Short mmCIF file of C-alpha atoms in Angstrom, two decimals:
data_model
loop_
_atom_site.label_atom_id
_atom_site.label_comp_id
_atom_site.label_asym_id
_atom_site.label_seq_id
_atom_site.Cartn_x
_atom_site.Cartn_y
_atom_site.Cartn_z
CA UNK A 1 -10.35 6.61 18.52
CA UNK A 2 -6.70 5.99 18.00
CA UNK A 3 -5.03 5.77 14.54
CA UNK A 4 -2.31 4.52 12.97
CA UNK A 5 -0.30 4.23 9.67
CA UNK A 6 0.51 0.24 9.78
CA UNK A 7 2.40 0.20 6.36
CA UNK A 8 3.69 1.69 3.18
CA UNK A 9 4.27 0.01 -0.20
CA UNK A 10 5.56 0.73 -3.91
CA UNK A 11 4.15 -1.03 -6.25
CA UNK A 12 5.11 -0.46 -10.48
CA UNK A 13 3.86 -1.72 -13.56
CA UNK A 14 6.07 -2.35 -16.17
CA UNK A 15 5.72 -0.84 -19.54
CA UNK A 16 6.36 -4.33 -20.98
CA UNK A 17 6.01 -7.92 -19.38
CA UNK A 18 9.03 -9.32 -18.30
CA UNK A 19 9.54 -13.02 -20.47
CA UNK A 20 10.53 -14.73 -16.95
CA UNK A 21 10.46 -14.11 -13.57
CA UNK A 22 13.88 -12.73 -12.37
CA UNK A 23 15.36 -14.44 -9.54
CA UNK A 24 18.19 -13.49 -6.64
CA UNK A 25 20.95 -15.70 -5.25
CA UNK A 26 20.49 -16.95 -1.74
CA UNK A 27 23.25 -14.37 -1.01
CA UNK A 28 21.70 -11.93 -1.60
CA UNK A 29 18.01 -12.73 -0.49
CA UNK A 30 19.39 -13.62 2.96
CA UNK A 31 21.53 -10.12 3.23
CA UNK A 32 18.76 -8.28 1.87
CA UNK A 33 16.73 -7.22 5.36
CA UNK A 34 20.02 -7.97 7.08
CA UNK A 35 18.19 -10.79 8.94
CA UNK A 36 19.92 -13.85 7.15
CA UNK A 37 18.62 -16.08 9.66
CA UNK A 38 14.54 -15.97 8.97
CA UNK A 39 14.48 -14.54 5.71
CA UNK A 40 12.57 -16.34 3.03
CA UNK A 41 12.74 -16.72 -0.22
CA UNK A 42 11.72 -18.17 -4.09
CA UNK A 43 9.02 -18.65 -6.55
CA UNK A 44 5.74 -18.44 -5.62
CA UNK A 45 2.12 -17.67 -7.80
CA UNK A 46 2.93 -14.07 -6.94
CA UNK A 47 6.71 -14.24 -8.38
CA UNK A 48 9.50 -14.25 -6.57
CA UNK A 49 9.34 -13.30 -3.65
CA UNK A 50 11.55 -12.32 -0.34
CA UNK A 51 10.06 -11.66 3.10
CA UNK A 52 10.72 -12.75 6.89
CA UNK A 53 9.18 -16.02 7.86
CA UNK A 54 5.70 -15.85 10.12
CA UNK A 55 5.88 -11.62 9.16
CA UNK A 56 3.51 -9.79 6.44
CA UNK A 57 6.53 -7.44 6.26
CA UNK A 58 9.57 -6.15 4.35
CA UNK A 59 8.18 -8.07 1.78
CA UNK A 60 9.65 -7.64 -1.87
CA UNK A 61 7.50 -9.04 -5.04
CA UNK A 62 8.70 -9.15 -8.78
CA UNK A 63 6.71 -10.88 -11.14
CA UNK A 64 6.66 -10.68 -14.92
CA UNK A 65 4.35 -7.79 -14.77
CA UNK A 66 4.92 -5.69 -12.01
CA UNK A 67 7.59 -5.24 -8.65
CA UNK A 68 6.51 -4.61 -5.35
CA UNK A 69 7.86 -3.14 -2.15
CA UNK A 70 6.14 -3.48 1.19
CA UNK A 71 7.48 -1.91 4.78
CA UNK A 72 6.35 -0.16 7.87
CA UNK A 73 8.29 3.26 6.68
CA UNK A 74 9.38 5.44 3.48
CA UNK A 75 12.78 5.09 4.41
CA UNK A 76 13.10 1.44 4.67
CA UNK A 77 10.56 0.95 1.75
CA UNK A 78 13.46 2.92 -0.70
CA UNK A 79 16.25 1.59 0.66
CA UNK A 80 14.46 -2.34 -0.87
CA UNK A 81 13.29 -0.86 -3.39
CA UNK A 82 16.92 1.04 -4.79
CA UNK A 83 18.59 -1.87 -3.67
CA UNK A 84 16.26 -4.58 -5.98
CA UNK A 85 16.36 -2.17 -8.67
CA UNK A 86 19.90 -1.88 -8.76
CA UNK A 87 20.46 -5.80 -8.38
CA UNK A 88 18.12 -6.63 -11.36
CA UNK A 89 20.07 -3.82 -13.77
CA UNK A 90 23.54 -6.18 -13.06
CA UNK A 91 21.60 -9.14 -14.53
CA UNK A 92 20.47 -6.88 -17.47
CA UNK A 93 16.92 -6.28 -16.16
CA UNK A 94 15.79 -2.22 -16.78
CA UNK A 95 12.68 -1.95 -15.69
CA UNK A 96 10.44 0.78 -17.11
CA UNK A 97 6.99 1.84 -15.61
CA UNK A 98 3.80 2.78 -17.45
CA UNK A 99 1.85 3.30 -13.68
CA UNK A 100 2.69 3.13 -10.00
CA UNK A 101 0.89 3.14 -7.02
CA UNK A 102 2.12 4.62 -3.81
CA UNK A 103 -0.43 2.52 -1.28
CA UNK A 104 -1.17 2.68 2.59
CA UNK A 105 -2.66 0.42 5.04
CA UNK A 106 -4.29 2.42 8.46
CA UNK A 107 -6.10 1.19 11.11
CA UNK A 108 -8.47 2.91 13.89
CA UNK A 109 -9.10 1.46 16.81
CA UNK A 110 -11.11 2.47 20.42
CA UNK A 111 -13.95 3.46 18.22
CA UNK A 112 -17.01 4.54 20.17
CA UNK A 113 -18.88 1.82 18.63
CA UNK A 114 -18.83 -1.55 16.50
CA UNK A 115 -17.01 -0.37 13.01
CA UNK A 116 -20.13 -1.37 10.65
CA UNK A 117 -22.35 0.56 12.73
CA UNK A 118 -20.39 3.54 12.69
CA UNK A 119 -20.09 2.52 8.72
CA UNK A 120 -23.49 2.28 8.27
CA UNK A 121 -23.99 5.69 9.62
CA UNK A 122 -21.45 7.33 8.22
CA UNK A 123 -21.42 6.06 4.68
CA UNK A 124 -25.21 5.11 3.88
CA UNK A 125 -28.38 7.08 3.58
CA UNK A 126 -30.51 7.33 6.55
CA UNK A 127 -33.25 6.48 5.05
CA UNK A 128 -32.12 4.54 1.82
CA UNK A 129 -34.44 1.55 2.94
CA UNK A 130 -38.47 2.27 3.19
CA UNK A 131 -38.85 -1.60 4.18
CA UNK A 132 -36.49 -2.23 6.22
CA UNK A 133 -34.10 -0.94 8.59
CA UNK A 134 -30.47 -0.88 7.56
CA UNK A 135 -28.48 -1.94 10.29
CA UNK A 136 -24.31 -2.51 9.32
CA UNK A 137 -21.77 -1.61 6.28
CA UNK A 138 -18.98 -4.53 5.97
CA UNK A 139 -17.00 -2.71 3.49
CA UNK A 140 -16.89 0.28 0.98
CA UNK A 141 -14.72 0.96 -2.09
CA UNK A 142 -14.15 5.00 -2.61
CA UNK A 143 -12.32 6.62 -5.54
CA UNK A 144 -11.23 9.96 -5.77
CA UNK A 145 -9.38 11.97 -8.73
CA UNK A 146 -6.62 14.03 -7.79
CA UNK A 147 -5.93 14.91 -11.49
CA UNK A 148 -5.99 13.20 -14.75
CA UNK A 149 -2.98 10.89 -13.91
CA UNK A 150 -3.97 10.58 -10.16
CA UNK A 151 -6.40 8.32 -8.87
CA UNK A 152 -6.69 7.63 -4.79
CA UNK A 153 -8.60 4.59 -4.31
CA UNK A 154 -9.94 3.54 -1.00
CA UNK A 155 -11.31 0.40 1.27
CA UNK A 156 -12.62 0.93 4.06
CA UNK A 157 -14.05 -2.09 5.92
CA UNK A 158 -14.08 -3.40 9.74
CA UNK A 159 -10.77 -4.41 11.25
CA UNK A 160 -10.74 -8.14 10.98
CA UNK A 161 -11.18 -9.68 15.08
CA UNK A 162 -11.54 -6.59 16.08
CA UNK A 163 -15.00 -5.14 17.31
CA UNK A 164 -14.24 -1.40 17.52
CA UNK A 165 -11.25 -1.47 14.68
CA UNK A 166 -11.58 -0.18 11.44
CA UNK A 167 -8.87 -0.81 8.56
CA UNK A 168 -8.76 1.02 5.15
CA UNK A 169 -6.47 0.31 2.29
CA UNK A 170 -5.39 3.15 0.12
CA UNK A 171 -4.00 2.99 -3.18
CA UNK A 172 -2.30 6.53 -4.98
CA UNK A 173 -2.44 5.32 -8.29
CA UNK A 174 -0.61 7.22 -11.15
CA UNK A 175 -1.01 6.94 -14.48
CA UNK A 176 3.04 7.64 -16.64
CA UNK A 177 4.62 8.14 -20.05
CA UNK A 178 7.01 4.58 -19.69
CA UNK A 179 9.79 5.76 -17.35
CA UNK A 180 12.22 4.60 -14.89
CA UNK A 181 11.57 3.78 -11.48
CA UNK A 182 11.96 6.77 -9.17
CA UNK A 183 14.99 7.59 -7.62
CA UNK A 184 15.05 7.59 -3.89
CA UNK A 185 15.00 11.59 -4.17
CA UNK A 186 11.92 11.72 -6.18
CA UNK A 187 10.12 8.69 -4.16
CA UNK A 188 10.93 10.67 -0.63
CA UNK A 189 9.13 13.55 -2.46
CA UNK A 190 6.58 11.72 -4.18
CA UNK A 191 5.81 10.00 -1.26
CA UNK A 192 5.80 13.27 0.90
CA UNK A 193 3.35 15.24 -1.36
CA UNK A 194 1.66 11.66 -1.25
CA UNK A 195 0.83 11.21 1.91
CA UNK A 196 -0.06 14.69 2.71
CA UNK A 197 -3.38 14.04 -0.15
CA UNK A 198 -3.97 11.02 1.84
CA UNK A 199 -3.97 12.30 5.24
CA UNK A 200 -6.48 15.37 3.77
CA UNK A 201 -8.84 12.87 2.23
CA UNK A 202 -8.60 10.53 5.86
CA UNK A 203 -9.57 13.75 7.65
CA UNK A 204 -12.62 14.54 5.90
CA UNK A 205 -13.86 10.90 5.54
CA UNK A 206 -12.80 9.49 9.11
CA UNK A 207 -11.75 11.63 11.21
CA UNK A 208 -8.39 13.99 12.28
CA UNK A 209 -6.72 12.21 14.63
CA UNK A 210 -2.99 12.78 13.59
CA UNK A 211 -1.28 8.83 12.26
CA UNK A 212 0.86 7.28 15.53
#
């Protein structure tokens, strides 16, 4: 089976909530991905919000509760993320964090059978049913403790349209003491000794296969 890393994200919650939801000029928004031309942008349920039209990524979230980065790579990810932070201290925004969670999205695909078959088996007791026979798993939630401010949280469920593809969602959650958000220095590290946990956890639960 063939796996890959499809995308990284930052995501902080602020010590306090924000009494609005900050907001960027057009200028700015449109210069942000340095795509002026189908970047997006405004208010939405979510806060506001700047991504490229008809794409699930860079995508850049701050709401009155939390910010959020989204990108295919670490290096891209900071770059938003120092560049939104730095923005929102010129309009007298600090943000400070009590948590953050450094998440992942992965996919395997070419998998030598149906992914809630190989779910079922992998996951579930063999013989957890005495009246009937167990025959898929659509989707399990896993948590594992790293330490007592670390948390690694996990979904693992069938690839959506996909018969042989399995997707998981991971979330490295950490617990803080209210601080500032990290500096690209720290998050490069943070994300390094990061995904390194993750990879160890995805190689005893799934499988080795190094991320493409």
């Amino acid at each position: 089976m063939d796996k890959k890393r499809v995308s990284v994200a930052f995501v902080g919650v602020y010590e306090q909530n924000l009494s609005f939801i900050p907001a960027f000029s057009p200028d700015f928004c449109k210069n942000l991905f340095r795509q002026p031309a189908t970047t997006v942008f405004g208010i939405t349920p979510d806060g506001f919000v700047i991504t490229i039209d008809k794409r699930q990524m860079p995508l850049v979230g701050v709401a009155q509760n939390r910010i959020s980065v989204r990108a295919q790579d670490e290096e891209t990810l900071t770059q938003i993320l120092t560049t939104i932070v730095e923005e929102l201290k010129k309009s007298g925004v600090h943000l400070k964090c009590s948590a953050f969670g450094l998440n992942y999205e992965y996919q395997w695909l070419q998998m030598q059978e149906p992914a809630e078959i190989w779910m079922q088996k992998r996951f579930i007791k063999r013989d957890l049913l005495k009246t009937a026979k167990l025959q898929s798993c659509q989707q399990i939630s896993l948590r594992a403790e790293i330490n007592a401010t670390e948390l690694i949280n996990l979904t693992i469920e069938p690839r959506v349209g996909v018969n042989d593809g399995l997707y998981v969602n991971v979330n490295h959650h950490h617990i803080l003491q209210p601080r500032d958000i990290p500096q690209p220095k720290e998050l490069k590290d943070l994300f390094i000794q990061s995904g390194a946990q993750t990879e160890t956890i995805l190689a005893e639960l799934i499988g080795d296969r190094k991320s493409v």
